[in-house]
mmCIF file of C-alpha atoms and ligand atoms in Angstrom:
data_model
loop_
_atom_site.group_PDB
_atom_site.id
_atom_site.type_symbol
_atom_site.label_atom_id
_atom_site.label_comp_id
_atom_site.label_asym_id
_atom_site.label_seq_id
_atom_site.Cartn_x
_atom_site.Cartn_y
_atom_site.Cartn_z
ATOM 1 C CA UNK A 1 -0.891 -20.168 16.422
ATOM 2 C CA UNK A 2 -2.229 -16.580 17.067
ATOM 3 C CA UNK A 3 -5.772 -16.013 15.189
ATOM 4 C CA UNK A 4 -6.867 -12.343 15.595
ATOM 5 C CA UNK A 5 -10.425 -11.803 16.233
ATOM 6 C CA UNK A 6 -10.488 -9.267 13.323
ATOM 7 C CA UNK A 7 -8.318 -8.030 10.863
ATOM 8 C CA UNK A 8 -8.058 -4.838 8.739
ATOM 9 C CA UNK A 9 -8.361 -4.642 5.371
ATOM 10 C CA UNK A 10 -7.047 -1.864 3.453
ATOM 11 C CA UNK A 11 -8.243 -2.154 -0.462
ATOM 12 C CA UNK A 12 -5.416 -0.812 -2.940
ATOM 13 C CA UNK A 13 -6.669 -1.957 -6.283
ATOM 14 C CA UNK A 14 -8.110 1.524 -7.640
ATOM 15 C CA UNK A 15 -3.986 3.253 -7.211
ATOM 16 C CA UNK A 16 -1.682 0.211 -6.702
ATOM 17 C CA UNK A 17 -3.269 -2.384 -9.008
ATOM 18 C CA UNK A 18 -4.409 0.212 -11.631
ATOM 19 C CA UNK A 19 -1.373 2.338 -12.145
ATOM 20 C CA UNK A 20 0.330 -0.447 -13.555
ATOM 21 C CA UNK A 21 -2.298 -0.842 -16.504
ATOM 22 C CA UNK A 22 -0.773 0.118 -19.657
ATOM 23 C CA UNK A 23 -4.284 0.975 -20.998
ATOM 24 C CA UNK A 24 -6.374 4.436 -19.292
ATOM 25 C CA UNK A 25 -8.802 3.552 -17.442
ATOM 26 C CA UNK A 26 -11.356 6.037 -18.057
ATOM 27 C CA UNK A 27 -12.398 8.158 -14.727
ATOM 28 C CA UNK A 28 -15.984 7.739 -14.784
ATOM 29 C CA UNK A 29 -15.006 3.362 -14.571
ATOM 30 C CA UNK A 30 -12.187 4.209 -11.776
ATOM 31 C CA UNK A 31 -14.899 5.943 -10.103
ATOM 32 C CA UNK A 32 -17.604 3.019 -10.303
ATOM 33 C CA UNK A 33 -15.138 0.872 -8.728
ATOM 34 C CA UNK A 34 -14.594 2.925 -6.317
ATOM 35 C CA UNK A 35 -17.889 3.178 -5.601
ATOM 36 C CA UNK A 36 -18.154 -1.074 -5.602
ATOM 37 C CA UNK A 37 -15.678 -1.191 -3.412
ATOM 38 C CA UNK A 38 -16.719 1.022 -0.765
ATOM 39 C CA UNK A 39 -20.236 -0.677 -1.033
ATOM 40 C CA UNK A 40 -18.303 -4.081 0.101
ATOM 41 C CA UNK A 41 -17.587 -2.158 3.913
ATOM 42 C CA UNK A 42 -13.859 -1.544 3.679
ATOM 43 C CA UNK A 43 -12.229 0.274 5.987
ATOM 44 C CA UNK A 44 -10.243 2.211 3.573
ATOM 45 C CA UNK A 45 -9.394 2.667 0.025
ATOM 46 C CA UNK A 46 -6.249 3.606 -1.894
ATOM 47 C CA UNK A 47 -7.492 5.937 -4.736
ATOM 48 C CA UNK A 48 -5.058 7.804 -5.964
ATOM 49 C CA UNK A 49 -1.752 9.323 -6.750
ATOM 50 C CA UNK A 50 -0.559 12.768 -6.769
ATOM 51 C CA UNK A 51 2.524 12.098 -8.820
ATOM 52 C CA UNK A 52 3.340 13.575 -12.172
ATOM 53 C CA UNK A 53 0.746 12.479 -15.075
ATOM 54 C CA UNK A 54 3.686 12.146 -17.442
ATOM 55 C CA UNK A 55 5.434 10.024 -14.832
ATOM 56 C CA UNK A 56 2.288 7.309 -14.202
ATOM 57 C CA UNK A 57 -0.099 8.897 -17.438
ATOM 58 C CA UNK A 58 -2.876 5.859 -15.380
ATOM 59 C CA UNK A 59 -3.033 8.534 -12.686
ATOM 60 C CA UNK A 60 -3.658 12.002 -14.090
ATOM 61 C CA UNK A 61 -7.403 11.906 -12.889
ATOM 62 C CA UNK A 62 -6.082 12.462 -9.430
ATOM 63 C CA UNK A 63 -7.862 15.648 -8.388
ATOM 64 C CA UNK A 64 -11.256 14.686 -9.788
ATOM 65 C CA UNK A 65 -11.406 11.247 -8.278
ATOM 66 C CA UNK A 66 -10.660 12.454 -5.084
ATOM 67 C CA UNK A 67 -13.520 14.840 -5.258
ATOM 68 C CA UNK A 68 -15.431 12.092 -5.901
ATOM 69 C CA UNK A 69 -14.196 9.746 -2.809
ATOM 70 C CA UNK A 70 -15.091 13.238 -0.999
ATOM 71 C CA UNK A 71 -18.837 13.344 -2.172
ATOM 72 C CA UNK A 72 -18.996 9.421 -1.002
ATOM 73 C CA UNK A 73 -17.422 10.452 1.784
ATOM 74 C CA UNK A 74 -15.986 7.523 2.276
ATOM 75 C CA UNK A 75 -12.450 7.236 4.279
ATOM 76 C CA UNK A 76 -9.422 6.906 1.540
ATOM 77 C CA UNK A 77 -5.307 7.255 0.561
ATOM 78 C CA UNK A 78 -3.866 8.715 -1.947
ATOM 79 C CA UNK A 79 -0.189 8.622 -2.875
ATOM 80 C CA UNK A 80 1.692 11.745 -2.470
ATOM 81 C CA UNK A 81 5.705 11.323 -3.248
ATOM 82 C CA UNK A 82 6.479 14.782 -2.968
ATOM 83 C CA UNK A 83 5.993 18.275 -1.867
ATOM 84 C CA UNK A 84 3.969 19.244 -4.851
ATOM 85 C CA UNK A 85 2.164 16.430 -4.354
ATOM 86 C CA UNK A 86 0.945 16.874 -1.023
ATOM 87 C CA UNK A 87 0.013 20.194 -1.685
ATOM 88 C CA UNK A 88 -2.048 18.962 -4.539
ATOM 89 C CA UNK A 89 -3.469 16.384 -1.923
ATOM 90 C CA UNK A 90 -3.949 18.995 0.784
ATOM 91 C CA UNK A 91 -5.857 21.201 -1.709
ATOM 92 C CA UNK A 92 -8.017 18.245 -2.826
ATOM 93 C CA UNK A 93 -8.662 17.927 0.764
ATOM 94 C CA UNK A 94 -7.327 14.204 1.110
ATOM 95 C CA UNK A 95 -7.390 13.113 4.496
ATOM 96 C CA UNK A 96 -4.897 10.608 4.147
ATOM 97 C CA UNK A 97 -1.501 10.578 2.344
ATOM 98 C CA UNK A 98 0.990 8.313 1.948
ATOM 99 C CA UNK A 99 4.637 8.145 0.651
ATOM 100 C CA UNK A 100 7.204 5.223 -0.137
ATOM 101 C CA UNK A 101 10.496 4.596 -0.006
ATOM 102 C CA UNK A 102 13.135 1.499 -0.729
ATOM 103 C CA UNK A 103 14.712 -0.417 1.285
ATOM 104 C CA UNK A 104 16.622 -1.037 -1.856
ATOM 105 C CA UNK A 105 19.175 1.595 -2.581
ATOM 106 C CA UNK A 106 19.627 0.523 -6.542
ATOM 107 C CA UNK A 107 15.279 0.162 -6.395
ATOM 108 C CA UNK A 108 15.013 3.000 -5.001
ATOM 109 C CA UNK A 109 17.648 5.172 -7.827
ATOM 110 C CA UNK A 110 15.014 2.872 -10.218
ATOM 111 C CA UNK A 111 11.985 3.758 -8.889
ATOM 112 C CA UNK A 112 11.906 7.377 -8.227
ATOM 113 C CA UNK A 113 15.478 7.910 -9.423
ATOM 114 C CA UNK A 114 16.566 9.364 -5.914
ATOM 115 C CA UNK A 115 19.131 7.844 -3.133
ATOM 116 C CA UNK A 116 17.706 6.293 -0.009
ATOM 117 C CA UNK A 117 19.059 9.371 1.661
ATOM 118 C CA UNK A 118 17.510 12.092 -0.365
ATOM 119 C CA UNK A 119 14.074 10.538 -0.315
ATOM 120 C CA UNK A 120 13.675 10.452 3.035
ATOM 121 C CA UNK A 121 14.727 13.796 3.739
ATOM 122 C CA UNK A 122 12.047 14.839 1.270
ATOM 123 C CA UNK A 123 9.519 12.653 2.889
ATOM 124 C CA UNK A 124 10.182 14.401 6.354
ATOM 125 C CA UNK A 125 9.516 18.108 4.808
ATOM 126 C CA UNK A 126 6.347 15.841 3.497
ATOM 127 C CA UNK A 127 5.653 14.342 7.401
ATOM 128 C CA UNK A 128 5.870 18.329 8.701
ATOM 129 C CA UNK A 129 4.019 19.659 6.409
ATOM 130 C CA UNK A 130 0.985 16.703 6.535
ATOM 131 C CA UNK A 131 0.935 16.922 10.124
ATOM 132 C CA UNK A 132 0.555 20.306 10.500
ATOM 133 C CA UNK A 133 -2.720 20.039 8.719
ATOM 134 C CA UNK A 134 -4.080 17.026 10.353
ATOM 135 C CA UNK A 135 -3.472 14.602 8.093
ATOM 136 C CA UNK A 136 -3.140 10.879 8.663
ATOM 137 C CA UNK A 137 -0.036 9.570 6.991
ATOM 138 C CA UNK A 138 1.329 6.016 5.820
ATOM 139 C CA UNK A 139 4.507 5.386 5.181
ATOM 140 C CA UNK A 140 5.407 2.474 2.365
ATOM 141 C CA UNK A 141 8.788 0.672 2.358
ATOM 142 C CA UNK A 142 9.178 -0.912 -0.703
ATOM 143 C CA UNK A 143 11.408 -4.341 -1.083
ATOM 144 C CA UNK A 144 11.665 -5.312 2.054
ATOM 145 C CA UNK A 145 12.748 -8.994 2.172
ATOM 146 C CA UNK A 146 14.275 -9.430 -1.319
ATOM 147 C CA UNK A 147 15.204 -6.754 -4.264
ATOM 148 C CA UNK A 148 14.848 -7.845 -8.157
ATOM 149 C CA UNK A 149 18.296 -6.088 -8.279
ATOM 150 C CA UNK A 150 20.192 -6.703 -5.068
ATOM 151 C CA UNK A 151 18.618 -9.730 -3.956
ATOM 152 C CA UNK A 152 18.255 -10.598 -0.418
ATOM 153 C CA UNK A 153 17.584 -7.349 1.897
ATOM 154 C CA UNK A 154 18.904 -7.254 5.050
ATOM 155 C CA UNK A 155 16.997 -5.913 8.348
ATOM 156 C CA UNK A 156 19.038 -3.079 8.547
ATOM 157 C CA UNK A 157 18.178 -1.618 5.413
ATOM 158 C CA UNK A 158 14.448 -2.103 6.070
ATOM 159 C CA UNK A 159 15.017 -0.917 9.704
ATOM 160 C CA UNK A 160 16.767 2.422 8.352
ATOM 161 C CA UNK A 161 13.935 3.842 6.180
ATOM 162 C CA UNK A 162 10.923 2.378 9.110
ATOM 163 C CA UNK A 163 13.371 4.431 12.104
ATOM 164 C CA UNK A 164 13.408 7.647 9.640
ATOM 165 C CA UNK A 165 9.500 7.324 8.857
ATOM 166 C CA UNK A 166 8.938 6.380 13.123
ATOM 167 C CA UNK A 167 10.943 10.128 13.726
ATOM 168 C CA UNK A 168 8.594 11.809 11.029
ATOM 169 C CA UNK A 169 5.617 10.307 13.305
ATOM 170 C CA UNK A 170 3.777 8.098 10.206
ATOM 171 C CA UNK A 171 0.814 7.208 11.902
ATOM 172 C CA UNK A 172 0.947 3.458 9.868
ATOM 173 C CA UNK A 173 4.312 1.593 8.678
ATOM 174 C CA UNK A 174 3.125 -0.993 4.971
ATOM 175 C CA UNK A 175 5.827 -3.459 4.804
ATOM 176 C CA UNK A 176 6.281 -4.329 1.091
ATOM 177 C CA UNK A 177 7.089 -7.528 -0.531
ATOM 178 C CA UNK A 178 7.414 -5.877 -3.611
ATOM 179 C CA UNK A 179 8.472 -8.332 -5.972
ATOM 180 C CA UNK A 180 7.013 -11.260 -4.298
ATOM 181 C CA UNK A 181 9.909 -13.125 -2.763
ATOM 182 C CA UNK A 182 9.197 -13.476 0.774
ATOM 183 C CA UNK A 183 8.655 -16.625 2.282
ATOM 184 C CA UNK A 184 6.605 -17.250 5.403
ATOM 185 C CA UNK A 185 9.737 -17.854 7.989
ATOM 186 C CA UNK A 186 11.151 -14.374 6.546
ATOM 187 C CA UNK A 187 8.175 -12.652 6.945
ATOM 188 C CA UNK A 188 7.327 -13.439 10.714
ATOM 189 C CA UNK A 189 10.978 -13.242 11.689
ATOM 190 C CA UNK A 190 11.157 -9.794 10.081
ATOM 191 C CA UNK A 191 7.871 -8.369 11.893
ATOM 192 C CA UNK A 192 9.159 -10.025 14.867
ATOM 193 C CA UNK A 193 12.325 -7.910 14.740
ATOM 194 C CA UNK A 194 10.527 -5.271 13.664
ATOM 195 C CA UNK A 195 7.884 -5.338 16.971
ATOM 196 C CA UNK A 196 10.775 -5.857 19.331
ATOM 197 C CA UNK A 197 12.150 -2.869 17.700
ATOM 198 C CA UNK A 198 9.478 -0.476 17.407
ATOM 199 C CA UNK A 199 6.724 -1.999 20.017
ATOM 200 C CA UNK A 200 4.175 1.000 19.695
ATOM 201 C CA UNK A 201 4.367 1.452 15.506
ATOM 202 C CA UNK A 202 0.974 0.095 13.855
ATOM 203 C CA UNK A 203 2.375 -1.878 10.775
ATOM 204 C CA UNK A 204 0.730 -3.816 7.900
ATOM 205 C CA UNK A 205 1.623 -6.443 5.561
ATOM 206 C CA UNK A 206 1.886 -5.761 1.794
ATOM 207 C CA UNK A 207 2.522 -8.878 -0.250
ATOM 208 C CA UNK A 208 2.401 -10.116 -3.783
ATOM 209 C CA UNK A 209 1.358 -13.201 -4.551
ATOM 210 C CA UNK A 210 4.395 -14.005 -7.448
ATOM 211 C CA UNK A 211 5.544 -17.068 -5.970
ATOM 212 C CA UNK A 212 2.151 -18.337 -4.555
ATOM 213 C CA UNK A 213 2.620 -16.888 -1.245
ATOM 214 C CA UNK A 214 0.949 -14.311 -0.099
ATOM 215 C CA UNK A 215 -1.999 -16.090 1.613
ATOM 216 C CA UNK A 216 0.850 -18.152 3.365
ATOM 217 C CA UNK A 217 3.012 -14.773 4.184
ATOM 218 C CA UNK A 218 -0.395 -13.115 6.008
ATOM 219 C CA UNK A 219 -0.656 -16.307 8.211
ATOM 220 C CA UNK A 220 2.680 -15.331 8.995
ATOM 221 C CA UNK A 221 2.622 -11.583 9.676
ATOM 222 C CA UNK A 222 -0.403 -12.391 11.810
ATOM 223 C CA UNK A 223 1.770 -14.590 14.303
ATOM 224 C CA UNK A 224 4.384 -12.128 14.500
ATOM 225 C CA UNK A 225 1.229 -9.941 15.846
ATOM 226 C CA UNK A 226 0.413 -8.564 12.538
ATOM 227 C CA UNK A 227 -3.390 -7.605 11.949
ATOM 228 C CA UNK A 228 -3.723 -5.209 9.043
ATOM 229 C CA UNK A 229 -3.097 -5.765 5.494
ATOM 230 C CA UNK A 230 -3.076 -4.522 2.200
ATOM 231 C CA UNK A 231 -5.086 -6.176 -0.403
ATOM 232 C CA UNK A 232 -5.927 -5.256 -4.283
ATOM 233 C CA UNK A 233 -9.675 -6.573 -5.977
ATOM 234 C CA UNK A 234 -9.097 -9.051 -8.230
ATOM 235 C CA UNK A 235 -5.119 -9.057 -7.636
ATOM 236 C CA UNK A 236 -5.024 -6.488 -10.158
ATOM 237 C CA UNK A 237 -1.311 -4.661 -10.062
ATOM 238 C CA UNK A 238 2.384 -5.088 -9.531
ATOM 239 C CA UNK A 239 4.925 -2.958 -10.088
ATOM 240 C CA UNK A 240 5.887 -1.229 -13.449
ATOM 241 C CA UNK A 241 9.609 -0.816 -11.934
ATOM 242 C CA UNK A 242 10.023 -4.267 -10.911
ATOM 243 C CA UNK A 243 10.477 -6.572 -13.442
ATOM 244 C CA UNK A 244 8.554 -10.084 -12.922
ATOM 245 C CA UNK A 245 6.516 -9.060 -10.478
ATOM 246 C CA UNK A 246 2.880 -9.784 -10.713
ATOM 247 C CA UNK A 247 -0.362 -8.987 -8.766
ATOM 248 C CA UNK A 248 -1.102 -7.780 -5.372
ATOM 249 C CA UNK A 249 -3.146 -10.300 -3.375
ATOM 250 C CA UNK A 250 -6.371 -10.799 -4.252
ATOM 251 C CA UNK A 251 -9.050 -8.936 -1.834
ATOM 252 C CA UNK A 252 -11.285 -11.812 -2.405
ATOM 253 C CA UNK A 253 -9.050 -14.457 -1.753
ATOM 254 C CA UNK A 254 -7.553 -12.933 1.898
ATOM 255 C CA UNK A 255 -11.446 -12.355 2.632
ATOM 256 C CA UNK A 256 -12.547 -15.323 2.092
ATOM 257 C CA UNK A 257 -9.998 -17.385 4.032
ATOM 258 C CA UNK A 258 -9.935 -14.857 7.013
ATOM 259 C CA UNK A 259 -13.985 -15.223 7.255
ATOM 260 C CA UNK A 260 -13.698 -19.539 6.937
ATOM 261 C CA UNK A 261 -11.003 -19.153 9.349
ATOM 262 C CA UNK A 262 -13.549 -17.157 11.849
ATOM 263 C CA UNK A 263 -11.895 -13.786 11.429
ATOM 264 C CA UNK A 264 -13.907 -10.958 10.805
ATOM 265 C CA UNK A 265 -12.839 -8.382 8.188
ATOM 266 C CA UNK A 266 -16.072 -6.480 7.701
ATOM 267 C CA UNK A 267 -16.241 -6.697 4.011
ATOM 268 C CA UNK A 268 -19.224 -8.184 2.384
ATOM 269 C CA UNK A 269 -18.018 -11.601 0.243
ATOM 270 C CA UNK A 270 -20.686 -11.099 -2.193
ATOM 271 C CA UNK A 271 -20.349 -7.631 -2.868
ATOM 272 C CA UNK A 272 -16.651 -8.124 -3.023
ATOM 273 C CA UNK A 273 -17.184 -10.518 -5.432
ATOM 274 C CA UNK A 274 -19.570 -8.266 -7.874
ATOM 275 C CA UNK A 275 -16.165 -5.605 -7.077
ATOM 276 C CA UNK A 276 -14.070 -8.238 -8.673
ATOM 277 C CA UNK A 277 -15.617 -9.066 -11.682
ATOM 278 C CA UNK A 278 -15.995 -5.286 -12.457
ATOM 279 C CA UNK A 279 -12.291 -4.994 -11.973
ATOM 280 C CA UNK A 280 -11.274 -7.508 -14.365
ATOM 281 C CA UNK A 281 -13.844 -6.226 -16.767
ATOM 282 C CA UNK A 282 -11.396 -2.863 -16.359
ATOM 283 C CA UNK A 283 -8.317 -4.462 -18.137
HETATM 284 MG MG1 MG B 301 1.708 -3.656 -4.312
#
C-alpha cells in the first residue's frame, strides 16, 4: 500500500457544505467560521461563490466575505461559474477561482441548465481571462463515477471535460463523487487511468460519504498516487441538484485517520474540533 508522508487538505465547508442550507446563514457567523477554520492550519479554504444570489440566495454575501478572507489574509477559493462571475471575483481580488462542470450531460442540463459543450466553452473564456490576471484556477468535474440520472459514468465522459480543463491550463483537476456512489476499486482504477493519461495534472479527490465510503474511497485515491483532498467541517453539504445525496466528508474524520495513520495534514485536531461544533451550531 502507498502511505504519503503528507497530504493536503483543502476545507470546503464555508461554500460547498453551506450553500446547500435552506436557512441564511448570517455573514458575520460564515465569517467566524471562517475564521475557526483558518485557525486549525489549513492550507486553503473554499469561501465563496460568485454565482447569482437568486440562483444559490446562501451565497449573496460573496463580495463581503471575501473582503474578509482578504483582511485574514489567509489563502482561499471561491466559485466563479461564469464570466460575470469572475469579474466579480477579480474585482474582489480573489486569488483563486474555480469552476465546475459534469461529466453528466443530463446533470449537467440540471445543474446549471447548459450542455457539456457550452459550459466548457464558457469556462475557457473563464481560463483566459483568470490567467491573464494571475489567478490560480481549479477546475471541478462533477459526477464522475456514477450520475443520480444516468447512472454509471464512463471514463470517457470524465476524461472529456478533465482534457478540455488540461487545454485551458487549470492549475488543479477535483474529481467529484457527487452523489456518493463510488466504490474504492472505481475510484483507484479511475485515478489510475486518469495519471496514465494526464501524468503532470495535480488532481484531488472529492467524495461524499452517502454510502459510507468516503474514508474508504481516499485510501483509494491515495494508492492510485492521489495526495490532496477535499474535505467539509462537520460533513456539512451535498448537493441541492442531486437528489439523495448527503454530506461531504467530514474534515475531522479524514484528519483524524490520516494523523493515526502517521500522515501529516497540518491541521490542528483540537482546533478542528472547536471548528466543528461551531459548524453544526450553524444549521
Ligand atoms: Mg461536495
Amino acid at each position: 500500500m502507498i502511505f504519503p508522508n503528507n497530504v493536503e487538505i483543502i476545507e470546503v465547508g464555508p461554500r460547498d457544505g453551506l450553500q446547500n442550507e435552506k436557512k441564511f446563514v448570517s455573514t458575520e457567523r460564515k465569517k467566524e467560521l471562517i475564521r475557526l477554520l483558518a485557525s486549525t492550519g489549513v492550507n486553503r479554504i473554499e469561501t465563496a461563490s460568485f454565482v447569482h444570489p437568486k440562483v444559490l440566495p446562501q451565497m449573496a454575501d460573496a463580495q463581503e466575505i471575501v473582503a474578509y478572507c482578504n483582511e485574514l489574509g489567509i489563502p482561499y477559493m471561491a466559485l466563479t461559474p461564469n464570466r460575470k462571475a469572475l469579474e466579480l471575483a477579480i474585482e474582489a481580488k480573489v486569488p483563486q477561482i474555480a469552476v465546475f462542470v459534469g461529466a453528466s450531460e443530463t446533470f449537467n442540463e440540471q445543474n446549471i441548465r447548459r450542455s457539456i459543450h457550452d459550459s466548457l466553452q464558457e469556462c475557457s473564456e473563464i481560463f483566459a481571462m483568470a490567467k491573464q490576471h494571475g489567478l490560480f484556477i481549479r477546475g471541478y468535474v462533477s459526477m464522475c463515477f456514477s450520475c443520480p440520472y444516468e447512472g454509471p459514468i464512463q471514463y470517457s465522459q470524465v476524461k472529456r471535460v478533465v482534457r478540455s480543463f488540461i487545454d485551458g491550463r487549470v492549475d488543479e483537476i477535483s474529481i467529484g463523487d457527487t452523489n456518493g456512489q463510488a466504490n474504492p476499486r472505481i475510484v483507484f482504477e479511475r485515478f489510475q487511468q486518469l495519471q496514465m493519461d494526464f501524468p503532470t495534472t495535480t488532481w484531488v479527490g472529492h467524495f461524499h460519504d452517502t454510502n459510507g465510503l468516503a474514508l474508504a474511497n481516499i485510501i483509494a485515491a491515495m494508492q492510485a498516487g492521489v495526495t490532496k483532498f477535499d474535505a467539509s467541517i462537520g460533513g456539512l453539504g451535498g448537493c441541492p441538484f442531486s437528489p439523495g445525496a448527503t454530506g461531504n466528508v467530514a474534515t475531522e474524520s479524514v484528519v483524524k485517520m490520516l494523523h493515526e495513520m502517521n500522515i501529516e495534514t497540518g491541521l490542528d485536531l483540537q482546533k478542528l474540533q472547536q471548528a466543528k461544533d461551531y459548524a453544526v451550531s450553524l444549521l
